mmCIF file of C-alpha atoms and ligand atoms in Angstrom:
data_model
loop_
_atom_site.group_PDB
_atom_site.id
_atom_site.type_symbol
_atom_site.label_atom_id
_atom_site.label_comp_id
_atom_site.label_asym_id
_atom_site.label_seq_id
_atom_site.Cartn_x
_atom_site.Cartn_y
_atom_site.Cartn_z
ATOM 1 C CA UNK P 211 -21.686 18.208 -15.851
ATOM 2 C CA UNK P 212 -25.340 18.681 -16.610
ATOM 3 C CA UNK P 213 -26.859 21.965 -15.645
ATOM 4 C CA UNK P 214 -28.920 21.014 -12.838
ATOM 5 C CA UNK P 215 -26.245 19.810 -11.222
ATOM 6 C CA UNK P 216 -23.823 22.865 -11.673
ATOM 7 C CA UNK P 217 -26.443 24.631 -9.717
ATOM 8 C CA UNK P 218 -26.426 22.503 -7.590
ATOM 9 C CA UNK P 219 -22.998 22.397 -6.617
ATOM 10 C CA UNK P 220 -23.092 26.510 -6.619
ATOM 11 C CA UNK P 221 -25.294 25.838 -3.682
ATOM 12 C CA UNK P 222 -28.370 27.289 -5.627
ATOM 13 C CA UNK P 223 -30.525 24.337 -3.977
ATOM 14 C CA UNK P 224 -31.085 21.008 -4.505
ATOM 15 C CA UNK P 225 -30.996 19.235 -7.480
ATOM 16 C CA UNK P 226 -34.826 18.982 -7.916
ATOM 17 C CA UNK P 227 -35.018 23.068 -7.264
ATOM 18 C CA UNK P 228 -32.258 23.746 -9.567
ATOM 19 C CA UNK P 229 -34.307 21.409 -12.353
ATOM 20 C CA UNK P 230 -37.584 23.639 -11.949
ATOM 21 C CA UNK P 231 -35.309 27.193 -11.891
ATOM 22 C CA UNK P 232 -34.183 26.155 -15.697
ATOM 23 C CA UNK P 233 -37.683 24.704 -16.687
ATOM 24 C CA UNK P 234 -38.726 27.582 -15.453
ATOM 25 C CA UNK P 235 -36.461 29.729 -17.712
ATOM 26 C CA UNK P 236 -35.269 31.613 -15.135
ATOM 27 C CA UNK P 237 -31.379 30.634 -15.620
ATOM 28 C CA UNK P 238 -29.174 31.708 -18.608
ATOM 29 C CA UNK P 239 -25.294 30.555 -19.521
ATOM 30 C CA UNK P 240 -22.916 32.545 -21.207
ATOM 31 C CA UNK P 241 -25.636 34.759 -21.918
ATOM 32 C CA UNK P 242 -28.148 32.746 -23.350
ATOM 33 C CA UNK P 243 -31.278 31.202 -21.941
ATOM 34 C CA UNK P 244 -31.324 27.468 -21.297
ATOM 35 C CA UNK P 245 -34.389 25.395 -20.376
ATOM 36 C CA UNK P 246 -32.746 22.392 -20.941
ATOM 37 C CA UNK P 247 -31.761 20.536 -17.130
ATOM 38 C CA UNK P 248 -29.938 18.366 -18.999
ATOM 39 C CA UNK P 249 -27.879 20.359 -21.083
ATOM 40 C CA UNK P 250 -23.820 19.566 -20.418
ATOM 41 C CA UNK P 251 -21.118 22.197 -19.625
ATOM 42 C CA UNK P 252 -17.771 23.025 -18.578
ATOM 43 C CA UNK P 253 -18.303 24.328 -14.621
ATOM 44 C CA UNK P 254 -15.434 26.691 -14.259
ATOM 45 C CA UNK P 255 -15.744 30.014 -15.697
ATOM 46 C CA UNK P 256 -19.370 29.233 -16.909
ATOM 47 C CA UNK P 257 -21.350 32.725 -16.977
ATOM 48 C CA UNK P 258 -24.939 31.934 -15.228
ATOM 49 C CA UNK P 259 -27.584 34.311 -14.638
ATOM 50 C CA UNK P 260 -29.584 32.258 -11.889
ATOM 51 C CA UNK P 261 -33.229 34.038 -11.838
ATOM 52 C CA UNK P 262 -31.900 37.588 -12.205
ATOM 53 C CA UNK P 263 -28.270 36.750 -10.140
ATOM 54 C CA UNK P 264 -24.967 36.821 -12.119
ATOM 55 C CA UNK P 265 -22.599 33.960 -10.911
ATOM 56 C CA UNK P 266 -19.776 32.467 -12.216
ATOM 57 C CA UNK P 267 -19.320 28.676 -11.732
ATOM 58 C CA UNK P 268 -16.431 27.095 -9.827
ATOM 59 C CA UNK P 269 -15.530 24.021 -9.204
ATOM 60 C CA UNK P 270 -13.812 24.938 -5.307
ATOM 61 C CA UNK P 271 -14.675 28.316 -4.209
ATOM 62 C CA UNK P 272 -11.975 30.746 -2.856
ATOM 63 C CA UNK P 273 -12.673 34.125 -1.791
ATOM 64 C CA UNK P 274 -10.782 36.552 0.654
ATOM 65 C CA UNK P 275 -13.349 38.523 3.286
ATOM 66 C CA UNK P 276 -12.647 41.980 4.490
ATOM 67 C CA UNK P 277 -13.380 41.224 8.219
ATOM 68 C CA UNK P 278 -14.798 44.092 9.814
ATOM 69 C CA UNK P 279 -15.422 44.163 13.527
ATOM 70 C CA UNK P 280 -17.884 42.967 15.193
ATOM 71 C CA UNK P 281 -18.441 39.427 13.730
ATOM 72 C CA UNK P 282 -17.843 35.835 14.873
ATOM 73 C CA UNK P 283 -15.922 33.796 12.447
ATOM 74 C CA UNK P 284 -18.435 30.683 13.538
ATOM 75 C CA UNK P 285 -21.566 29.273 12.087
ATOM 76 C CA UNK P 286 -23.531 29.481 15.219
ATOM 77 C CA UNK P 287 -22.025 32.469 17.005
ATOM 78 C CA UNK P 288 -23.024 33.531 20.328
ATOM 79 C CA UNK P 289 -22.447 37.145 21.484
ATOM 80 C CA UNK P 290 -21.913 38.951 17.992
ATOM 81 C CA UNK P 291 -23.148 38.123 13.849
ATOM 82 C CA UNK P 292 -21.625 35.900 12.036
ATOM 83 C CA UNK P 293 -19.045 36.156 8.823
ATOM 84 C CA UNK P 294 -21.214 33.857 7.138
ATOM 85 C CA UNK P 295 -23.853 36.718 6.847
ATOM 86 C CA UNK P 296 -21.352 38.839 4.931
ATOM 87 C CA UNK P 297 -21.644 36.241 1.854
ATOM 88 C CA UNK P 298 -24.330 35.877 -0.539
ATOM 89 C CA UNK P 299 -26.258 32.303 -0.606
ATOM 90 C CA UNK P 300 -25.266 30.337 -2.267
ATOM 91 C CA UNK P 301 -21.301 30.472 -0.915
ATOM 92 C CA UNK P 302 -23.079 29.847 2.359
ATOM 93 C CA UNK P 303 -25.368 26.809 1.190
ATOM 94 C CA UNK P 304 -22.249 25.517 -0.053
ATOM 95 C CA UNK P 305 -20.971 25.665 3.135
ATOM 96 C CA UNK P 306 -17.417 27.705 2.571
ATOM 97 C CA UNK P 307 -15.547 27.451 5.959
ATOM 98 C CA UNK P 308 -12.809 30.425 7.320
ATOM 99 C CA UNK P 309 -9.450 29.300 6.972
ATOM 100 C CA UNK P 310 -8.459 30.008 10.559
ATOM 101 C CA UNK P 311 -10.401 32.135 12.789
ATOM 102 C CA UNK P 312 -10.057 35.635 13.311
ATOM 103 C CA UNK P 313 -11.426 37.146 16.530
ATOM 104 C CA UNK P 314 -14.641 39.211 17.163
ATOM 105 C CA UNK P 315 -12.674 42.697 17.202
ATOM 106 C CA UNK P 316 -10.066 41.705 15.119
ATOM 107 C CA UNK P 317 -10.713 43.011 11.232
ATOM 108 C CA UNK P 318 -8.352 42.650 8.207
ATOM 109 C CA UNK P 319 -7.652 39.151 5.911
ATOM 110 C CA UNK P 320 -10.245 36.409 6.361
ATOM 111 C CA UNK P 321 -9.485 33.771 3.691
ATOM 112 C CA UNK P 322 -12.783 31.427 3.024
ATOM 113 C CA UNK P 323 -13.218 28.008 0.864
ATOM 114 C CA UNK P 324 -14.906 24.839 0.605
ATOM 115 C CA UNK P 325 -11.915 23.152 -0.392
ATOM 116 C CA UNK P 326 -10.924 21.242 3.099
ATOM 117 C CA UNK P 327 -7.300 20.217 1.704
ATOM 118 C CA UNK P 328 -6.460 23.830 0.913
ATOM 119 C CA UNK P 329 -8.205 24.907 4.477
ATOM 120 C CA UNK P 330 -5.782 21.466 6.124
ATOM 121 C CA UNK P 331 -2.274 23.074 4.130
ATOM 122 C CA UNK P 332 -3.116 26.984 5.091
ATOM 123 C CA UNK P 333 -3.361 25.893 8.978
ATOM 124 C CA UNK P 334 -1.050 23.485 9.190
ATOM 125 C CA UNK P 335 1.651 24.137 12.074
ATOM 126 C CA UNK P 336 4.259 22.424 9.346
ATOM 127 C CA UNK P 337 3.455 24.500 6.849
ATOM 128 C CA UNK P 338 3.990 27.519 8.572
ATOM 129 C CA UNK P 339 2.570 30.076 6.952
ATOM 130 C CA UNK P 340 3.388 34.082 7.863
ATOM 131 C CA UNK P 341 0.963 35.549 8.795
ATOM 132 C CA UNK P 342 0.786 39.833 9.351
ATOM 133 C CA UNK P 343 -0.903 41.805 11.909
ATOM 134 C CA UNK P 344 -1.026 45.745 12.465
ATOM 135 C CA UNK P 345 -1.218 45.784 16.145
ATOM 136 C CA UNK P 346 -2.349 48.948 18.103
ATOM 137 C CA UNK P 347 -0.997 49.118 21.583
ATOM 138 C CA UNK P 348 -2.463 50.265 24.858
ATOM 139 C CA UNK P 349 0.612 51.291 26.022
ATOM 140 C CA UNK P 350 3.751 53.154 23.645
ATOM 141 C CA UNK P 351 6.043 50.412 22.465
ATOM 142 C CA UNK P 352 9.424 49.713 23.685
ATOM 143 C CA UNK P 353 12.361 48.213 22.292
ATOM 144 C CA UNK P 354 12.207 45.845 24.855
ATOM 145 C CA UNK P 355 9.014 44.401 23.982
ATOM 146 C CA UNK P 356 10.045 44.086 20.600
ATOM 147 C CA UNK P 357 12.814 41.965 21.660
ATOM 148 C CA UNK P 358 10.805 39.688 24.056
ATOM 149 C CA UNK P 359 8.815 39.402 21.110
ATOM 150 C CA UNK P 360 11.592 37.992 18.856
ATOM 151 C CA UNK P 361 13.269 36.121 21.171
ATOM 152 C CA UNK P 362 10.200 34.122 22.467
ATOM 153 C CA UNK P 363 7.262 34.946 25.404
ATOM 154 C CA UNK P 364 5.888 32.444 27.526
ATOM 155 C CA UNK P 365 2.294 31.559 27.200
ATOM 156 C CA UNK P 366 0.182 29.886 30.141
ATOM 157 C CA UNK P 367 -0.570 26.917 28.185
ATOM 158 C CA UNK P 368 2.384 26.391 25.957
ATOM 159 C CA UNK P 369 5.873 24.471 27.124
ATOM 160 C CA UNK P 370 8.088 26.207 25.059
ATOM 161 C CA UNK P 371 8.485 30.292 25.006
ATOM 162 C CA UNK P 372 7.111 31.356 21.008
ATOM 163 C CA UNK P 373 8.648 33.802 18.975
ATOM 164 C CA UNK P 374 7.364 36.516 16.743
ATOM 165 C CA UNK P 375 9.008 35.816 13.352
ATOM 166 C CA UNK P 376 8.802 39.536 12.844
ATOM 167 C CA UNK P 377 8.623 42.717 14.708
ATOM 168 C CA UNK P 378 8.966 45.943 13.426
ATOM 169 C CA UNK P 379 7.849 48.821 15.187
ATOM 170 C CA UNK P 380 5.157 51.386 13.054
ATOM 171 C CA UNK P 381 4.189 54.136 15.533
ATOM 172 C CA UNK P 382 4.388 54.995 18.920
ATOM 173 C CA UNK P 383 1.587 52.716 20.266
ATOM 174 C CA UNK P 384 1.867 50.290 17.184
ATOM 175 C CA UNK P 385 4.027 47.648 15.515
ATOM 176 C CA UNK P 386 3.599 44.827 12.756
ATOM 177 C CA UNK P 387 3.780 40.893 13.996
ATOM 178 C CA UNK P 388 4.407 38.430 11.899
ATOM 179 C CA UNK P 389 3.643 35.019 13.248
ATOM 180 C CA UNK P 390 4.071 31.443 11.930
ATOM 181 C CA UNK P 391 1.532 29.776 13.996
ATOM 182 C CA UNK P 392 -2.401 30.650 14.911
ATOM 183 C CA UNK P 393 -2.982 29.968 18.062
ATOM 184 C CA UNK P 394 -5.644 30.860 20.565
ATOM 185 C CA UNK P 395 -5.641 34.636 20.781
ATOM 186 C CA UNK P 396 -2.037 34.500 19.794
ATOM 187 C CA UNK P 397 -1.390 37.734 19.304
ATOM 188 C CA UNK P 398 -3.055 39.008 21.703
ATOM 189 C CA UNK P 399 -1.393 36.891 24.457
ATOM 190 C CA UNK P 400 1.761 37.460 23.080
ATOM 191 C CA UNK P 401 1.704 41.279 23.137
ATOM 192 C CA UNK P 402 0.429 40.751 26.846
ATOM 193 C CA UNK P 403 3.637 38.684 28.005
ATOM 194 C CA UNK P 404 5.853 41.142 26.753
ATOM 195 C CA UNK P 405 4.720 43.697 28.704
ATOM 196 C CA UNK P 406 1.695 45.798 26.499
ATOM 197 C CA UNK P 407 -1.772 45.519 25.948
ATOM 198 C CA UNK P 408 -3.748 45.173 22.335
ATOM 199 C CA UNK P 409 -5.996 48.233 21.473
ATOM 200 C CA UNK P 410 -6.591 47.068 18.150
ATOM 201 C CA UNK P 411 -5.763 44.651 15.846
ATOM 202 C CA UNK P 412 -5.761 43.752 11.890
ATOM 203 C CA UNK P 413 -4.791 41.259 9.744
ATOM 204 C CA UNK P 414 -2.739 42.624 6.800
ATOM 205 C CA UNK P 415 -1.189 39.815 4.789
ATOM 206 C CA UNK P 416 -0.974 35.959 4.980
ATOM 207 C CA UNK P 417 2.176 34.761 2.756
ATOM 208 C CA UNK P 418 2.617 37.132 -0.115
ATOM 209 C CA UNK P 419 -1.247 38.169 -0.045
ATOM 210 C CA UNK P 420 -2.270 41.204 1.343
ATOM 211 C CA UNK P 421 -5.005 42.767 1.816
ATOM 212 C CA UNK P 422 -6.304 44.369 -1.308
ATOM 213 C CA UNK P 423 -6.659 48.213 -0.247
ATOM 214 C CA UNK P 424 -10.154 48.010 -2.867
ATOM 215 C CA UNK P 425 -11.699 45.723 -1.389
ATOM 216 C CA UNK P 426 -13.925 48.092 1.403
ATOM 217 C CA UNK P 427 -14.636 46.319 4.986
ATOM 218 C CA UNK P 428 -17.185 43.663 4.715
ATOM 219 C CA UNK P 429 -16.968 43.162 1.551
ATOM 220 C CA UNK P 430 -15.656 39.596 -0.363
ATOM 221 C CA UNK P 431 -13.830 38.505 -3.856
ATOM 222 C CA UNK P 432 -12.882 35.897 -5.305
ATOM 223 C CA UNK P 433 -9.160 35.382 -4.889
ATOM 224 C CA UNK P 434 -7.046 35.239 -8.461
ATOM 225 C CA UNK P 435 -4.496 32.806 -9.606
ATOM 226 C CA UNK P 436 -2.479 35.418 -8.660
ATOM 227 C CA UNK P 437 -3.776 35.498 -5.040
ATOM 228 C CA UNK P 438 -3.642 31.883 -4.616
ATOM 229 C CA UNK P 439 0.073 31.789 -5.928
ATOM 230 C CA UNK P 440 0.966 34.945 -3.516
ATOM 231 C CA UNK P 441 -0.301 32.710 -0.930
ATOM 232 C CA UNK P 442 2.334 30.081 -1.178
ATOM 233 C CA UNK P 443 4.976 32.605 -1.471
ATOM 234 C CA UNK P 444 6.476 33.892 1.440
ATOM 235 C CA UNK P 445 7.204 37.076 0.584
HETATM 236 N N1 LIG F 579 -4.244 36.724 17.344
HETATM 237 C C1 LIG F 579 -5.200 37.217 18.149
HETATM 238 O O1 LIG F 579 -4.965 37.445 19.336
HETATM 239 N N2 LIG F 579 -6.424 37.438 17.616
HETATM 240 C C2 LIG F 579 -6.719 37.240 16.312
HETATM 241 O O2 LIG F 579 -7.848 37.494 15.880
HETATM 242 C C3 LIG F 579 -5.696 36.736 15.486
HETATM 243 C C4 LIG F 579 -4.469 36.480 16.022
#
């Protein structure tokens, strides 16, 4: 692909901006300066420096977000910032979406791409990918509610009790779900029709990716090959 349009795609700007940014020799790759908008490459893994930025090109973009509280996973959020404000420009210009939608208050594991098929196979009901939550309680947890929980609660709007697919219980007023859907406030509902009340809660894993304990709240990475295979695997 020619180098204008790399940038491009990196959401750098448009085509015609991305054109003048080389001219300009403001853009290097693989360390060395290119003026040339023409000039072809290889996108992923290509080194840019994009007017004093580092960036390495990819075709899709995956990255995993360190939700902290306090944001809106939504482009146009209403009471509270958005995610999108954690992430540098260009991942936003290039539009990366949340792969599922954690709430406001709710920190932990957001996954983000602009891949829509890998977004459409994460969230899939048929899929049915785990997903783990640290849940602090209002109330101490009982054995009972850890029970309901396994064996299925009845929410409002659904026909059919659901069941956690785990439960384990981690502290007096805390326990890990695991869930294989993401519904509305799921957790939260769920912990309420069992007989408790969510203080806090975080998202710890999804499949066989957790949470990297280096990566500080708020921050972002890009996922790995070994992230995105962990993510298919279940355990
Ligand atoms: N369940 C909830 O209730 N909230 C979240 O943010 C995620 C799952």
């Amino acid at each position: 692909m020619t180098l204008d349009r790399i940038l491009q795609s990196q959401g750098f700007g448009t085509r015609r901006y991305c054109g003048d940014l080389i001219a300009a020799g403001l853009v290097e790759v693989n360390g060395e300066l290119c003026e040339d908008p023409r000039a072809q490459f290889e996108v992923d893994g290509l080194r840019l420096m994009v007017d004093g930025e580092e960036w390495v090109a990819c075709t899709k973009a995956y990255l995993v977000l360190n939700k902290p509280a306090g944001y809106e996973c939504s482009q146009r959020p209403r009471h509270h910032p958005s995610v999108y404000n954690l992430l540098p420009v260009p991942l936003r210009q290039r539009e990366v979406q949340a792969v599922g939608r954690l709430d406001h208050d709710t920190t932990g594991l957001l996954l983000l791409t602009d891949d829509g098929q890998f977004i459409h196979a994460q969230t899939s009901p048929k899929r049915k990918v785990p997903k783990v939550y640290e849940v602090t309680t209002a109330e101490p947890v009982t054995q009972e509610q850890v029970d309901a929980l396994l064996t299925g609660v009845k929410l409002d709007d659904e026909p059919a009790p659901i069941a956690a697919e785990g439960c384990e219980i981690t502290g007096e007023r805390s326990l890990r779900l695991t869930l294989l859907q993401g519904k509305y406030h799921q957790v939260k509902r769920m912990v309420v029709a069992a007989g408790n009340h969510v203080n806090a809660l975080h998202r710890s894993a999804i499949g066989g990716l957790k949470l990297d304990p280096a990566l500080p709240e708020g921050e972002w990475r890009w996922l790995t090959a070994e992230d995105l295979a962990a993510l298919t695997s279940k355990d």
